[in-house]
Amino acid sequence: MSTKRAFNFCAGPAALPTPVLEKAGLELADWHGKGLSIMEMSHRSADVVAVCDKAEQDLRDLMAIPDNYKVLFMQGGASSQFSMIPLNLMTGSGKADYIVTGQWSKKAWQEAKRYGNAVVAASTESNNFSSAPSQAELVLSPDADYVHYCPNETIGGVAFDYIPDTGDVPLVADFSSVLLAEPLDVSRFGMIYAGAQKNIGPAGLCVVIIREDLLGKAQACTPTMFDYKVCADNASMYNTPPTYSWYLAGLVFEWLKDLGGVDAIAEINHRKAKRLYDYIDNSGFYANPVAIANRSIMNVPFTLADSKLDKLFLQESEAAGLLNLAGHRSVGGMRASIYNAVPEEAVTALIDFMADFARRNG
Ligand SMILES: *Cc1c(COP(=O)(O)O)cnc(C)c1O
């Protein structure tokens, strides 16, 4: 099959691998000869449970998730986790540290303040979120219930180049835009979560990976659907889970495994990002504002020499089949999100277009 596909640089919902969409298309109305769609089947049926279990196992294999961690498939995107985390975990001292490096970690902190003493352990807002703080700059409280941070800020394209050391305090991380992009030592974290629509699957689904000893600590008022222990005890099927999204995530995990896993995709991701940053830095026309050490390998914001050219750039890039290059509405400029499913040819085509545009307008 050869589906005609544009190059999609959307930050989210983002590109999905073409082979995954083709397989889902073939199976849409008649899944494995059963005469119905997977999305029309009971979530309690053996078939759906097998699909869901396999997705979890493939994710465990891809990330080498230790046995003392639960994998939960939850709903409400990553943003619902901003409430679930304090409800479930800010229950010892009632205090938690938040590292603020962009709009997502700021939102997480603001939401947590509704539930307890959410303290800013470091913030880079004063430099317009263009870097991440060093370990030495983190002001951590030894009695915090957890430390929260966002390893890859999707809007600013700002990434940590290290995993914060929080001693015995559990580290909670919003990996929405960088999960499965490169290898990760899960054992360094109390909890990892990621909204699916960047590197995993359709929007709405959120993957949560949580150490077992952090379950069962939720505040009494926690909504049943928001309680990690309830979710874990019911294998993420306390209510009807988003079975189709879960199935699609499973197809993405299979695709990634076939490709050689996270090590293989990481090599491609680093090559894609390096080529784009190198081009931007040497262009004399485009610029990226992020500190070199903190540049994201997934989200690459850039500005043009003259912002009056932005509109033309977006019109012409779209006409050339390079879609969704506008920066976030809050920051303007451009942003190319080059997630796992964005092929290397897309980056080549983007650089060629950028060079041609600069030649004609520089
Ligand atoms: C996209 C994103 C979110 C929000 O995800 P929703 O599923 O829309 O709630 C949160 N954090 C990060 C880092 C993101 O990239």
mmCIF file with all atom_site columns, N, CA, C and O in Angstrom, residues 305-329:
data_model
loop_
_atom_site.group_PDB
_atom_site.id
_atom_site.type_symbol
_atom_site.label_atom_id
_atom_site.label_alt_id
_atom_site.label_comp_id
_atom_site.label_asym_id
_atom_site.label_entity_id
_atom_site.label_seq_id
_atom_site.pdbx_PDB_ins_code
_atom_site.Cartn_x
_atom_site.Cartn_y
_atom_site.Cartn_z
_atom_site.occupancy
_atom_site.B_iso_or_equiv
_atom_site.pdbx_formal_charge
_atom_site.auth_seq_id
_atom_site.auth_comp_id
_atom_site.auth_asym_id
_atom_site.auth_atom_id
_atom_site.pdbx_PDB_model_num
ATOM 1   N N  . ALA A 1 305 ? 14.465 35.702 10.441 1.00 0.00 ? 305 ALA A N  1
ATOM 2   C CA . ALA A 1 305 ? 15.204 36.963 10.611 1.00 0.00 ? 305 ALA A CA 1
ATOM 3   C C  . ALA A 1 305 ? 14.242 38.140 10.736 1.00 0.00 ? 305 ALA A C  1
ATOM 4   O O  . ALA A 1 305 ? 14.518 39.098 11.459 1.00 0.00 ? 305 ALA A O  1
ATOM 5   N N  . ASP A 1 306 ? 13.111 38.068 10.055 1.00 0.00 ? 306 ASP A N  1
ATOM 6   C CA . ASP A 1 306 ? 12.119 39.140 10.116 1.00 0.00 ? 306 ASP A CA 1
ATOM 7   C C  . ASP A 1 306 ? 10.741 38.492 10.322 1.00 0.00 ? 306 ASP A C  1
ATOM 8   O O  . ASP A 1 306 ? 10.279 37.734 9.459  1.00 0.00 ? 306 ASP A O  1
ATOM 9   N N  . SER A 1 307 ? 10.118 38.788 11.483 1.00 0.00 ? 307 SER A N  1
ATOM 10  C CA . SER A 1 307 ? 8.851  38.114 11.790 1.00 0.00 ? 307 SER A CA 1
ATOM 11  C C  . SER A 1 307 ? 7.736  38.502 10.814 1.00 0.00 ? 307 SER A C  1
ATOM 12  O O  . SER A 1 307 ? 6.703  37.839 10.750 1.00 0.00 ? 307 SER A O  1
ATOM 13  N N  . LYS A 1 308 ? 7.968  39.576 10.036 1.00 0.00 ? 308 LYS A N  1
ATOM 14  C CA . LYS A 1 308 ? 6.966  39.938 9.023  1.00 0.00 ? 308 LYS A CA 1
ATOM 15  C C  . LYS A 1 308 ? 6.865  38.863 7.930  1.00 0.00 ? 308 LYS A C  1
ATOM 16  O O  . LYS A 1 308 ? 5.912  38.815 7.181  1.00 0.00 ? 308 LYS A O  1
ATOM 17  N N  . LEU A 1 309 ? 7.890  38.008 7.867  1.00 0.00 ? 309 LEU A N  1
ATOM 18  C CA . LEU A 1 309 ? 7.881  36.936 6.854  1.00 0.00 ? 309 LEU A CA 1
ATOM 19  C C  . LEU A 1 309 ? 7.171  35.667 7.344  1.00 0.00 ? 309 LEU A C  1
ATOM 20  O O  . LEU A 1 309 ? 6.993  34.710 6.580  1.00 0.00 ? 309 LEU A O  1
ATOM 21  N N  . ASP A 1 310 ? 6.753  35.655 8.627  1.00 0.00 ? 310 ASP A N  1
ATOM 22  C CA . ASP A 1 310 ? 6.165  34.436 9.208  1.00 0.00 ? 310 ASP A CA 1
ATOM 23  C C  . ASP A 1 310 ? 4.984  33.916 8.381  1.00 0.00 ? 310 ASP A C  1
ATOM 24  O O  . ASP A 1 310 ? 4.882  32.714 8.104  1.00 0.00 ? 310 ASP A O  1
ATOM 25  N N  . LYS A 1 311 ? 4.113  34.841 8.028  1.00 0.00 ? 311 LYS A N  1
ATOM 26  C CA . LYS A 1 311 ? 2.887  34.433 7.343  1.00 0.00 ? 311 LYS A CA 1
ATOM 27  C C  . LYS A 1 311 ? 3.210  33.776 5.998  1.00 0.00 ? 311 LYS A C  1
ATOM 28  O O  . LYS A 1 311 ? 2.644  32.738 5.653  1.00 0.00 ? 311 LYS A O  1
ATOM 29  N N  . LEU A 1 312 ? 4.133  34.392 5.296  1.00 0.00 ? 312 LEU A N  1
ATOM 30  C CA . LEU A 1 312 ? 4.533  33.862 3.991  1.00 0.00 ? 312 LEU A CA 1
ATOM 31  C C  . LEU A 1 312 ? 5.188  32.484 4.160  1.00 0.00 ? 312 LEU A C  1
ATOM 32  O O  . LEU A 1 312 ? 4.927  31.547 3.391  1.00 0.00 ? 312 LEU A O  1
ATOM 33  N N  . PHE A 1 313 ? 6.033  32.378 5.177  1.00 0.00 ? 313 PHE A N  1
ATOM 34  C CA . PHE A 1 313 ? 6.710  31.093 5.438  1.00 0.00 ? 313 PHE A CA 1
ATOM 35  C C  . PHE A 1 313 ? 5.672  29.989 5.663  1.00 0.00 ? 313 PHE A C  1
ATOM 36  O O  . PHE A 1 313 ? 5.779  28.888 5.113  1.00 0.00 ? 313 PHE A O  1
ATOM 37  N N  . LEU A 1 314 ? 4.650  30.305 6.461  1.00 0.00 ? 314 LEU A N  1
ATOM 38  C CA . LEU A 1 314 ? 3.643  29.287 6.774  1.00 0.00 ? 314 LEU A CA 1
ATOM 39  C C  . LEU A 1 314 ? 2.807  28.938 5.545  1.00 0.00 ? 314 LEU A C  1
ATOM 40  O O  . LEU A 1 314 ? 2.499  27.764 5.314  1.00 0.00 ? 314 LEU A O  1
ATOM 41  N N  . GLN A 1 315 ? 2.470  29.948 4.754  1.00 0.00 ? 315 GLN A N  1
ATOM 42  C CA . GLN A 1 315 ? 1.701  29.683 3.523  1.00 0.00 ? 315 GLN A CA 1
ATOM 43  C C  . GLN A 1 315 ? 2.486  28.789 2.579  1.00 0.00 ? 315 GLN A C  1
ATOM 44  O O  . GLN A 1 315 ? 1.974  27.785 2.076  1.00 0.00 ? 315 GLN A O  1
ATOM 45  N N  . GLU A 1 316 ? 3.738  29.160 2.362  1.00 0.00 ? 316 GLU A N  1
ATOM 46  C CA . GLU A 1 316 ? 4.535  28.424 1.371  1.00 0.00 ? 316 GLU A CA 1
ATOM 47  C C  . GLU A 1 316 ? 4.917  27.034 1.862  1.00 0.00 ? 316 GLU A C  1
ATOM 48  O O  . GLU A 1 316 ? 4.943  26.083 1.081  1.00 0.00 ? 316 GLU A O  1
ATOM 49  N N  . SER A 1 317 ? 5.190  26.906 3.153  1.00 0.00 ? 317 SER A N  1
ATOM 50  C CA . SER A 1 317 ? 5.549  25.579 3.662  1.00 0.00 ? 317 SER A CA 1
ATOM 51  C C  . SER A 1 317 ? 4.344  24.644 3.571  1.00 0.00 ? 317 SER A C  1
ATOM 52  O O  . SER A 1 317 ? 4.477  23.475 3.187  1.00 0.00 ? 317 SER A O  1
ATOM 53  N N  . GLU A 1 318 ? 3.171  25.182 3.877  1.00 0.00 ? 318 GLU A N  1
ATOM 54  C CA . GLU A 1 318 ? 1.969  24.337 3.790  1.00 0.00 ? 318 GLU A CA 1
ATOM 55  C C  . GLU A 1 318 ? 1.732  23.899 2.345  1.00 0.00 ? 318 GLU A C  1
ATOM 56  O O  . GLU A 1 318 ? 1.413  22.729 2.081  1.00 0.00 ? 318 GLU A O  1
ATOM 57  N N  . ALA A 1 319 ? 1.905  24.846 1.429  1.00 0.00 ? 319 ALA A N  1
ATOM 58  C CA . ALA A 1 319 ? 1.721  24.506 0.009  1.00 0.00 ? 319 ALA A CA 1
ATOM 59  C C  . ALA A 1 319 ? 2.733  23.446 -0.430 1.00 0.00 ? 319 ALA A C  1
ATOM 60  O O  . ALA A 1 319 ? 2.469  22.659 -1.337 1.00 0.00 ? 319 ALA A O  1
ATOM 61  N N  . ALA A 1 320 ? 3.883  23.410 0.235  1.00 0.00 ? 320 ALA A N  1
ATOM 62  C CA . ALA A 1 320 ? 4.918  22.422 -0.111 1.00 0.00 ? 320 ALA A CA 1
ATOM 63  C C  . ALA A 1 320 ? 4.710  21.091 0.623  1.00 0.00 ? 320 ALA A C  1
ATOM 64  O O  . ALA A 1 320 ? 5.555  20.194 0.549  1.00 0.00 ? 320 ALA A O  1
ATOM 65  N N  . GLY A 1 321 ? 3.588  20.969 1.351  1.00 0.00 ? 321 GLY A N  1
ATOM 66  C CA . GLY A 1 321 ? 3.300  19.701 2.035  1.00 0.00 ? 321 GLY A CA 1
ATOM 67  C C  . GLY A 1 321 ? 4.006  19.546 3.366  1.00 0.00 ? 321 GLY A C  1
ATOM 68  O O  . GLY A 1 321 ? 4.134  18.443 3.897  1.00 0.00 ? 321 GLY A O  1
ATOM 69  N N  . LEU A 1 322 ? 4.449  20.666 3.931  1.00 0.00 ? 322 LEU A N  1
ATOM 70  C CA . LEU A 1 322 ? 5.088  20.662 5.256  1.00 0.00 ? 322 LEU A CA 1
ATOM 71  C C  . LEU A 1 322 ? 4.104  21.339 6.206  1.00 0.00 ? 322 LEU A C  1
ATOM 72  O O  . LEU A 1 322 ? 3.984  22.561 6.226  1.00 0.00 ? 322 LEU A O  1
ATOM 73  N N  . LEU A 1 323 ? 3.403  20.527 7.010  1.00 0.00 ? 323 LEU A N  1
ATOM 74  C CA . LEU A 1 323 ? 2.245  21.047 7.733  1.00 0.00 ? 323 LEU A CA 1
ATOM 75  C C  . LEU A 1 323 ? 2.544  21.377 9.199  1.00 0.00 ? 323 LEU A C  1
ATOM 76  O O  . LEU A 1 323 ? 3.397  20.755 9.837  1.00 0.00 ? 323 LEU A O  1
ATOM 77  N N  . ASN A 1 324 ? 1.798  22.344 9.703  1.00 0.00 ? 324 ASN A N  1
ATOM 78  C CA . ASN A 1 324 ? 1.754  22.656 11.143 1.00 0.00 ? 324 ASN A CA 1
ATOM 79  C C  . ASN A 1 324 ? 3.091  23.124 11.703 1.00 0.00 ? 324 ASN A C  1
ATOM 80  O O  . ASN A 1 324 ? 3.559  22.646 12.738 1.00 0.00 ? 324 ASN A O  1
ATOM 81  N N  . LEU A 1 325 ? 3.682  24.086 11.044 1.00 0.00 ? 325 LEU A N  1
ATOM 82  C CA . LEU A 1 325 ? 4.968  24.623 11.498 1.00 0.00 ? 325 LEU A CA 1
ATOM 83  C C  . LEU A 1 325 ? 4.825  25.894 12.339 1.00 0.00 ? 325 LEU A C  1
ATOM 84  O O  . LEU A 1 325 ? 5.831  26.427 12.819 1.00 0.00 ? 325 LEU A O  1
ATOM 85  N N  . ALA A 1 326 ? 3.606  26.362 12.559 1.00 0.00 ? 326 ALA A N  1
ATOM 86  C CA . ALA A 1 326 ? 3.434  27.574 13.372 1.00 0.00 ? 326 ALA A CA 1
ATOM 87  C C  . ALA A 1 326 ? 3.803  27.273 14.818 1.00 0.00 ? 326 ALA A C  1
ATOM 88  O O  . ALA A 1 326 ? 3.455  26.213 15.354 1.00 0.00 ? 326 ALA A O  1
ATOM 89  N N  . GLY A 1 327 ? 4.489  28.209 15.472 1.00 0.00 ? 327 GLY A N  1
ATOM 90  C CA . GLY A 1 327 ? 4.802  28.054 16.886 1.00 0.00 ? 327 GLY A CA 1
ATOM 91  C C  . GLY A 1 327 ? 3.528  28.102 17.721 1.00 0.00 ? 327 GLY A C  1
ATOM 92  O O  . GLY A 1 327 ? 2.453  28.437 17.217 1.00 0.00 ? 327 GLY A O  1
ATOM 93  N N  . HIS A 1 328 ? 3.645  27.768 18.988 1.00 0.00 ? 328 HIS A N  1
ATOM 94  C CA . HIS A 1 328 ? 2.484  27.808 19.879 1.00 0.00 ? 328 HIS A CA 1
ATOM 95  C C  . HIS A 1 328 ? 1.891  29.215 19.903 1.00 0.00 ? 328 HIS A C  1
ATOM 96  O O  . HIS A 1 328 ? 2.639  30.198 19.849 1.00 0.00 ? 328 HIS A O  1
ATOM 97  N N  . ARG A 1 329 ? 0.585  29.306 19.973 1.00 0.00 ? 329 ARG A N  1
ATOM 98  C CA . ARG A 1 329 ? -0.087 30.618 19.908 1.00 0.00 ? 329 ARG A CA 1
ATOM 99  C C  . ARG A 1 329 ? 0.442  31.584 20.958 1.00 0.00 ? 329 ARG A C  1
ATOM 100 O O  . ARG A 1 329 ? 0.388  32.792 20.786 1.00 0.00 ? 329 ARG A O  1
#
